[in-house]
Coordinates of C-alpha atoms in Angstrom, one line a residue:
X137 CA 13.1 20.8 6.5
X138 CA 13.2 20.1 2.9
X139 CA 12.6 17.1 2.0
X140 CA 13.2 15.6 -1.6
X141 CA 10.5 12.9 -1.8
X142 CA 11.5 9.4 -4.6
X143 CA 8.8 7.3 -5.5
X144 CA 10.6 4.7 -8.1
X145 CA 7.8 2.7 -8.7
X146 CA 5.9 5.5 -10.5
X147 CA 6.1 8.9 -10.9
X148 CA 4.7 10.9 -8.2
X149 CA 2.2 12.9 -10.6
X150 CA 1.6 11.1 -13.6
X151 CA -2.4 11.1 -12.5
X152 CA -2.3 7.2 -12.2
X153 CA -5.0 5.7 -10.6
X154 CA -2.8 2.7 -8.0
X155 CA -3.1 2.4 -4.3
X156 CA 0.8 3.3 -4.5
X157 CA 0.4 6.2 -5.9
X158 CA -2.4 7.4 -3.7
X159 CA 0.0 6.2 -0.9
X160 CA 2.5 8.6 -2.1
X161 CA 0.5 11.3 -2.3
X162 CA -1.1 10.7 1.1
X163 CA 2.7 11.3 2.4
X164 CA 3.4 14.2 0.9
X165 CA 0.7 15.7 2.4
X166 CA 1.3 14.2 5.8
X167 CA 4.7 15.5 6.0
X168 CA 4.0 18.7 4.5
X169 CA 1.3 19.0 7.7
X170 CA 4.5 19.6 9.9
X171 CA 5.9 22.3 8.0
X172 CA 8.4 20.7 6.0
X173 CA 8.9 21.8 2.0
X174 CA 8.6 18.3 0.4
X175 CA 9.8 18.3 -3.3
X176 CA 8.9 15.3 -5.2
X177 CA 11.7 14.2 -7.3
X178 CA 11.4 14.7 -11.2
X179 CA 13.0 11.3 -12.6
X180 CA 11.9 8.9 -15.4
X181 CA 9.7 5.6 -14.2
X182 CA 11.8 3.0 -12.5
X183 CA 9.4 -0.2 -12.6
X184 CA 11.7 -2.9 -13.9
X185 CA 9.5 -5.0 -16.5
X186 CA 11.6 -7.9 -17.0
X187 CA 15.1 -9.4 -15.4
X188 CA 17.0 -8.4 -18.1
X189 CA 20.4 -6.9 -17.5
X190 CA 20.7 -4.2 -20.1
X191 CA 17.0 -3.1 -18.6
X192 CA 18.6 -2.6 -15.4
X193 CA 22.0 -1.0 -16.9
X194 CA 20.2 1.5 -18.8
X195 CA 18.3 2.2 -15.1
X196 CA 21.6 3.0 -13.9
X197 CA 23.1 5.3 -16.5
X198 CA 20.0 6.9 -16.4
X199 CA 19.9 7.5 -12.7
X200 CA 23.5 8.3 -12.9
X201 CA 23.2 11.2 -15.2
X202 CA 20.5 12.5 -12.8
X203 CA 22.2 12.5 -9.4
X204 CA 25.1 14.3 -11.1
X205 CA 22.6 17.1 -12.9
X206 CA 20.9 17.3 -9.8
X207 CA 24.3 17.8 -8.1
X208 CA 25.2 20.3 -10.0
X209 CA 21.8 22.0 -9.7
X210 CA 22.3 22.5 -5.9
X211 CA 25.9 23.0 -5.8
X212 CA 24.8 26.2 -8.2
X213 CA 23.0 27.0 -5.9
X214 CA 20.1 27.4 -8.2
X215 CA 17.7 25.9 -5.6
X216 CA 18.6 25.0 -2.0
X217 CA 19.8 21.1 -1.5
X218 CA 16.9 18.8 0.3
X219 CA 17.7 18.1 3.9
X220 CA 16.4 14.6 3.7
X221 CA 15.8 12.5 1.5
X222 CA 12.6 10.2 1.8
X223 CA 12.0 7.5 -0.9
X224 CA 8.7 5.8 -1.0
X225 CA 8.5 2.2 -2.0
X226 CA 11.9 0.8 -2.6
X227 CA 12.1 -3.1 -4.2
X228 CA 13.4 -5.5 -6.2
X229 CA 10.9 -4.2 -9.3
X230 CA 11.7 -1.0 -8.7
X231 CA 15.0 -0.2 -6.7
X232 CA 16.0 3.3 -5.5
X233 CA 18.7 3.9 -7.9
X234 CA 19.4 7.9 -6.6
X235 CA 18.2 8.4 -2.8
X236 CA 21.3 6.5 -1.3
X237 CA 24.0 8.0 -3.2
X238 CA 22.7 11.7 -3.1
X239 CA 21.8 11.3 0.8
X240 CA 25.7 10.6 0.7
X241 CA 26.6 12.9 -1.1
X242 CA 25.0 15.8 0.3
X243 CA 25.8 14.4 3.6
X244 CA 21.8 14.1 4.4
X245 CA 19.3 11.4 6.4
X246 CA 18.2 8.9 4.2
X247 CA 14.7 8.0 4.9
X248 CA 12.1 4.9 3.2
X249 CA 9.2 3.9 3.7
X250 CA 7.5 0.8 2.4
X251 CA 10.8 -0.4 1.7
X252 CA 10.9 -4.6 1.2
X253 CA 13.5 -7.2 1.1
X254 CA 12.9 -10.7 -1.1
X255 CA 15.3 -13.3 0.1
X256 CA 14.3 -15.4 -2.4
X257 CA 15.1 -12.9 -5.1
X258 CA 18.7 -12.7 -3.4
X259 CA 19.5 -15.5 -6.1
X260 CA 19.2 -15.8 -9.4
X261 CA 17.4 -13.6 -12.1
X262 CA 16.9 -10.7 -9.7
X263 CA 19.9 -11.0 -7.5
X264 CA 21.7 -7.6 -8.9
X265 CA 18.4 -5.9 -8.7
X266 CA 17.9 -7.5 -5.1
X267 CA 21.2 -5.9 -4.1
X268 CA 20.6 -2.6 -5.5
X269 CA 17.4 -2.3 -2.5
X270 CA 19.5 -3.7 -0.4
X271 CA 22.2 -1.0 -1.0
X272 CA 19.6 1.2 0.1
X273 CA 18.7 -0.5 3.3
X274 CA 22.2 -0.8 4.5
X275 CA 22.2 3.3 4.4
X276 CA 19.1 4.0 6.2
X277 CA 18.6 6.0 9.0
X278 CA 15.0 5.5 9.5
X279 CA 12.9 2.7 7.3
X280 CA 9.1 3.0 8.0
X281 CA 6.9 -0.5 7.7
X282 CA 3.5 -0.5 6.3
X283 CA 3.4 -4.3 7.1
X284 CA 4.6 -7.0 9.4
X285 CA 5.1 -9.0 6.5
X286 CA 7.7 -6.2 5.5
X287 CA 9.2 -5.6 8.9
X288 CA 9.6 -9.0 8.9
X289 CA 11.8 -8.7 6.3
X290 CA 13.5 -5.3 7.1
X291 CA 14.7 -7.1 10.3
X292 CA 18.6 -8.0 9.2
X293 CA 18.7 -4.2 8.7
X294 CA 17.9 -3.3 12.3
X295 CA 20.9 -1.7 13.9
X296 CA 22.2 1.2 15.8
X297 CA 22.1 3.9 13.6
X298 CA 19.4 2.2 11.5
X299 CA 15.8 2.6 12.6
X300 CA 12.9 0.7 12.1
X301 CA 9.4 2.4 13.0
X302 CA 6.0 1.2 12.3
X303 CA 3.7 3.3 9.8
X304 CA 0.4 1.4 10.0
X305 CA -1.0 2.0 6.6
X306 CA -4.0 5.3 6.7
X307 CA -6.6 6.6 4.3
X308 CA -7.3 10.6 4.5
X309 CA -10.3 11.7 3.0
X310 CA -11.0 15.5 1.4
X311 CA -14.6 15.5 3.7
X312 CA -16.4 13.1 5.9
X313 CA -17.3 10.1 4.2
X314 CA -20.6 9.2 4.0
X315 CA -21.6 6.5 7.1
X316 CA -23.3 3.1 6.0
X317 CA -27.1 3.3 5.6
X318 CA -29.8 1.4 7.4
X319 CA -29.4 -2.3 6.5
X320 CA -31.0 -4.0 3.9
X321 CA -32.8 -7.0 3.0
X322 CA -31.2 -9.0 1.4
X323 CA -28.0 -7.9 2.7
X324 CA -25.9 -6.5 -0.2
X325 CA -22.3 -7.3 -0.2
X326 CA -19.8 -5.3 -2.5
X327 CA -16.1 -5.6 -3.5
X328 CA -14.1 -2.7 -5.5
X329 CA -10.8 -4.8 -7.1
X330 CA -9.2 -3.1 -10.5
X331 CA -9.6 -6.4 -12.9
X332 CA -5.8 -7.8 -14.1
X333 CA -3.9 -10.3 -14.7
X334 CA -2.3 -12.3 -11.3
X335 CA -3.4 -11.3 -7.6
X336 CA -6.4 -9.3 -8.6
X337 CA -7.7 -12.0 -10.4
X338 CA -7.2 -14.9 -8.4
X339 CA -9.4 -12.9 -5.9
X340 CA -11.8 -12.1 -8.2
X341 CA -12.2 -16.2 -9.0
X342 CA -11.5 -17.7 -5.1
X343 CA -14.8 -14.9 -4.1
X344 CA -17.0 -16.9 -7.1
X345 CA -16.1 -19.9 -5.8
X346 CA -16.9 -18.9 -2.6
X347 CA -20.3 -17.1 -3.1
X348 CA -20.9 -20.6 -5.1
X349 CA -20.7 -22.2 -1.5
X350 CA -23.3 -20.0 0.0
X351 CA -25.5 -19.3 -3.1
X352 CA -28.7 -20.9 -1.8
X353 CA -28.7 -18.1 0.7
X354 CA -30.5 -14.7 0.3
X355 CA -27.9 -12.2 -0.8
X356 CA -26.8 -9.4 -3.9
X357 CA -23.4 -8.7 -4.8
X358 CA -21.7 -5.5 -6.3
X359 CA -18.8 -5.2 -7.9
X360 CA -16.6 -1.9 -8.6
X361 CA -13.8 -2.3 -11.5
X362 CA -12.7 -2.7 -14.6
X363 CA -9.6 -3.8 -16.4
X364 CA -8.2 -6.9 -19.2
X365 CA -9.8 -9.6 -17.3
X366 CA -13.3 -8.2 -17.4
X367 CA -14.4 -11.0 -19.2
X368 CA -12.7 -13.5 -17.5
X369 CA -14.0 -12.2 -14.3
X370 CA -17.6 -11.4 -15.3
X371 CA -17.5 -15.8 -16.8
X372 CA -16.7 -16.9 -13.4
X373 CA -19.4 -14.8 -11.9
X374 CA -22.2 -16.2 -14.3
X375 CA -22.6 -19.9 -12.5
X376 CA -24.2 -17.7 -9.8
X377 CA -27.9 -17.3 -10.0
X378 CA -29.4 -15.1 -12.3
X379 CA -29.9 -11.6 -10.6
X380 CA -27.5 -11.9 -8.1
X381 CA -24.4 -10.0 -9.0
X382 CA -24.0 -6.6 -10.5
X383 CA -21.0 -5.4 -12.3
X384 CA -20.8 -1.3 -12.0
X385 CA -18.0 -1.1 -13.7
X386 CA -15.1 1.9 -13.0
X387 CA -16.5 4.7 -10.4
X388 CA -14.6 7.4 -9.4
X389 CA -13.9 7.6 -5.8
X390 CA -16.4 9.5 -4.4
X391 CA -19.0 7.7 -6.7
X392 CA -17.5 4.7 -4.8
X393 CA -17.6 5.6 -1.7
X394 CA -21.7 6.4 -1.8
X395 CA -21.7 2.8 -3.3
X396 CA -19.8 1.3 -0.4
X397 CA -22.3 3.6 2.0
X398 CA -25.3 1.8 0.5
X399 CA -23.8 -1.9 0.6
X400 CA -23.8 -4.3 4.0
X401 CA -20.5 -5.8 3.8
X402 CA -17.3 -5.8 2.3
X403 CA -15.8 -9.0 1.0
X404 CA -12.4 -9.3 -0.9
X405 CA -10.2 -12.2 -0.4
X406 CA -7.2 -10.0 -1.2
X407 CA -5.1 -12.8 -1.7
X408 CA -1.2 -11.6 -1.5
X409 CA -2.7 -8.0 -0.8
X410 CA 0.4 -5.5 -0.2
X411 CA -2.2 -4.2 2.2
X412 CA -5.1 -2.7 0.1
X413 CA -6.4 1.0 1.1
X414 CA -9.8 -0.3 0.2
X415 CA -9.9 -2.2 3.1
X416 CA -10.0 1.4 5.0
X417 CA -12.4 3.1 2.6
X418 CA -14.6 0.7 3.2
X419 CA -14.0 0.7 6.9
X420 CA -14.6 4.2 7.0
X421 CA -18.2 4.2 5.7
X422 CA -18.7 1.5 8.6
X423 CA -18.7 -1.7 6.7
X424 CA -17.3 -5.1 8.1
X425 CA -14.5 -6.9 6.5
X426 CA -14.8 -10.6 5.7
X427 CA -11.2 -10.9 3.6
X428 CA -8.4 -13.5 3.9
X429 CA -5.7 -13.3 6.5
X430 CA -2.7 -12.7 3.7
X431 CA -0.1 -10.8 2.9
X432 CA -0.8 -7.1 4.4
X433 CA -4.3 -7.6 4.9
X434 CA -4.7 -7.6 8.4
X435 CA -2.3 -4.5 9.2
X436 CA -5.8 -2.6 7.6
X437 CA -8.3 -4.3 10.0
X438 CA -8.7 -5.1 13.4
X439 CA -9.5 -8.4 13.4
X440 CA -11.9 -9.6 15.4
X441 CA -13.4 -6.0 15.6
X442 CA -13.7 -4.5 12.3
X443 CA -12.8 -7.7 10.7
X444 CA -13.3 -11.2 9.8
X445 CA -10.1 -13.0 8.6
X446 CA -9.9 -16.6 7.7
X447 CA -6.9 -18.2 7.0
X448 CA -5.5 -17.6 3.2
X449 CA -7.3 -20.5 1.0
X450 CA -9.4 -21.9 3.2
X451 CA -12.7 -21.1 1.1
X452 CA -14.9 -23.2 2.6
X453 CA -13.6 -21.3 6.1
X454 CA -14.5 -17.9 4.4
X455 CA -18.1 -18.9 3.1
X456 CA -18.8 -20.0 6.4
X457 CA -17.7 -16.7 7.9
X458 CA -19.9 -14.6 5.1
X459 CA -22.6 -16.9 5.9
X460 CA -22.9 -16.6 9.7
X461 CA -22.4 -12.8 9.6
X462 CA -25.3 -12.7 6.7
X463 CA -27.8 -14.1 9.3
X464 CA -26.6 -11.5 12.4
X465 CA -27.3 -8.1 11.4
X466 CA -26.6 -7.1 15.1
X467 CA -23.0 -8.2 14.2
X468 CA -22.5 -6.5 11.0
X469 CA -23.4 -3.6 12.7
X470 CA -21.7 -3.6 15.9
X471 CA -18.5 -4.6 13.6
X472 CA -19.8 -2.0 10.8
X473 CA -19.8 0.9 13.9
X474 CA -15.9 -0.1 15.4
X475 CA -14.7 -0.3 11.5
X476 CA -15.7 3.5 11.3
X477 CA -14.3 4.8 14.2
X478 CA -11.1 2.6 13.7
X479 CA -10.5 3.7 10.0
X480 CA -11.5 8.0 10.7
X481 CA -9.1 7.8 14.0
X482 CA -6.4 5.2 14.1
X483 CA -5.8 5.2 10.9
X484 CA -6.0 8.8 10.3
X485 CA -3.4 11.2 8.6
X486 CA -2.9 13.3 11.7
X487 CA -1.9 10.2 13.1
X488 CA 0.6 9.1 10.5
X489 CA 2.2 12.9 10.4
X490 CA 2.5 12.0 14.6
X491 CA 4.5 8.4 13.5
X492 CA 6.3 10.6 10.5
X493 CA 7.3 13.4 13.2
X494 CA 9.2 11.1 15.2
X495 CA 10.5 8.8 12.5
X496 CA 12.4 12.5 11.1
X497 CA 13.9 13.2 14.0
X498 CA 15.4 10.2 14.9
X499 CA 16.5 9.6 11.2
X500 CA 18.4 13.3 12.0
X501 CA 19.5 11.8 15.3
X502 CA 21.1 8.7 13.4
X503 CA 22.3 10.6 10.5
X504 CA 24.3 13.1 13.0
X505 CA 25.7 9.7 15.5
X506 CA 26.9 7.7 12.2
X507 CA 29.0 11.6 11.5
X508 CA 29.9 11.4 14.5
X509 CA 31.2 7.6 14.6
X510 CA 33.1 8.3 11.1
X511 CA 35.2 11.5 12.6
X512 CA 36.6 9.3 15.3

């Protein structure tokens, strides 16, 4: 099939460095795996900065103008019409403004994934850009969830005619990844978080305070990342003592990766986490996971296997966890071992282009039964 591929967050090749858009890309390549001809769409950013209404209207007459070029582009016949449309993180920030009026239009499937609903944005401010995603969900044939936070959320949508399939989040890799080296003494921990304003942060300070809990124990941190809170960060860090954390600063991935191979254990508290690929890199060099049991997190890990999750802001809990898995090396290694195998196999991309394979066809089988229903 062709399929015309929407990412209204960003734009699908703007060389951004975001877990989205590695998601993005990661799809693309998945579906292209089958066979199919996946066109990203060429459309202006859709990320919604503020509430503001004239913000949004100017989104529209924007996105407007484009369906009807595009439209016009196909109708030409100066390149063949998509068979499906897929769109690729539709919400309130950043709602798909084209996909469900050109899959009607062209009389197509209309396909999302990572799409997510926010009740609490129903009212208020957001509430005309909360209807806009909703829009979309209503005309789904097929809505894949990273999350069970999201499906969750996704549920009101669930119908006949309206699918929704699991997509466990995955991490593809151009080789091998390097596997974790032998363990050392002191353990070393390490933690890769770009360094912002909001979520990032608050992880970056709940980990200080944590370490703070354990600090009279035998242990070196690393930290990959940079960003406006560098400061901020690096101040909270400095109550530890002297010598035990190291800030690297911004690696490129493979650079990260070998840092991640050299390193014991993984700890970020990824506090409101969407999910958090990093989780999986790290998995797949064969690194345990201490991290807190919020938002997406633990639809990355196997907890209990790969994973130690503590309940979201229980930092004494957490230190406690680090601290016992510190002092059993057999454990970080028989969890280190199961992270690696779960990360390169589960949570491959042969095995997403499996879930995407049969995600398409039932979005064709829906998309044909809803035809079907309207003739009557």
């Amino acid at each position: 099939m062709r399929i015309a591929f929407h990412t209204p967050l960003n734009l699908f090749d703007d060389g951004g460095v975001s877990g989205d858009r590695r998601m993005a890309r990661q799809l693309v390549a998945a579906l292209r795996s089958l066979g199919h001809e996946v066109d990203p769409v060429v459309a202006p950013r859709g990320y919604l900065p503020s509430s503001d209404a004239a913000c949004l209207a100017e989104r529209e007459d924007r996105a407007a103008q484009l369906r009807d070029d595009l439209l016009r582009h196909w109708r030409s016949g100066a390149s063949p019409a998509p068979d499906l449309w897929f769109t690729y993180h539709n919400y309130y920030r950043a709602p798909d403004l084209l996909g469900p009026a050109l899959a009607a239009a062209c009389d197509i499937p209309y396909v999302t994934a990572e799409a997510s609903d926010a009740p609490r944005r129903a009212q208020g401010e957001w509430a005309p850009h909360t209807e806009r995603v909703r829009r979309g969900l209503a005309a789904g044939d097929v809505h894949f969830h990273f999350t069970e936070r999201d499906r969750r959320g996704l549920e009101p949508w669930r119908e006949p005619g309206t699918a929704l399939l699991p997509l466990p989040p995955f991490i593809a890799f151009a080789t091998e990844p390097p596997a974790r080296a032998a363990a050392n003494t002191p353990p070393r921990l390490v933690t890769i978080a770009m360094m912002r304003e909001g979520t990032k942060q608050n992880s970056y300070l709940a980990l200080a305070r944590i370490l703070a809990l354990i600090q009279d124990e035998d242990w070196r941190l690393s930290i990959i990342g940079d960003g406006r809170q560098r400061a901020a960060i690096e101040q909270a860090f400095a109550t530890l003592p002297a010598g035990r954390v190291t800030f690297l600063g911004l690696l490129d991935r493979d650079g990260a990766m070998q840092e991640l191979a050299a390193h014991d254990i993984f700890v970020w508290p990824g506090i409101r986490e969407a999910y958090g690929l990093v989780y999986l890199e790290a998995q797949a060099v064969g690194l345990p996971i201490v991290a807190f049991d919020s938002g997406g997190v633990a639809d990355t890990v196997d907890a209990g296997r790969t994973a130690l999750l503590v309940e979201e802001g229980n930092e004494a809990a957490f230190a406690a966890r680090l601290s016992a898995l510190l002092a059993d090396p057999a454990r970080r290694r028989r969890l280190g071992d199961a992270a690696r195998r779960f990360a390169l196999t589960e949570r491959s991309p042969q095995k997403a282009a499996e879930r995407l394979a049969e995600g398409l066809a039932l979005a064709l089988e829906n998309h044909r039964a809803k035809r079907k229903e309207a003739e009557r």
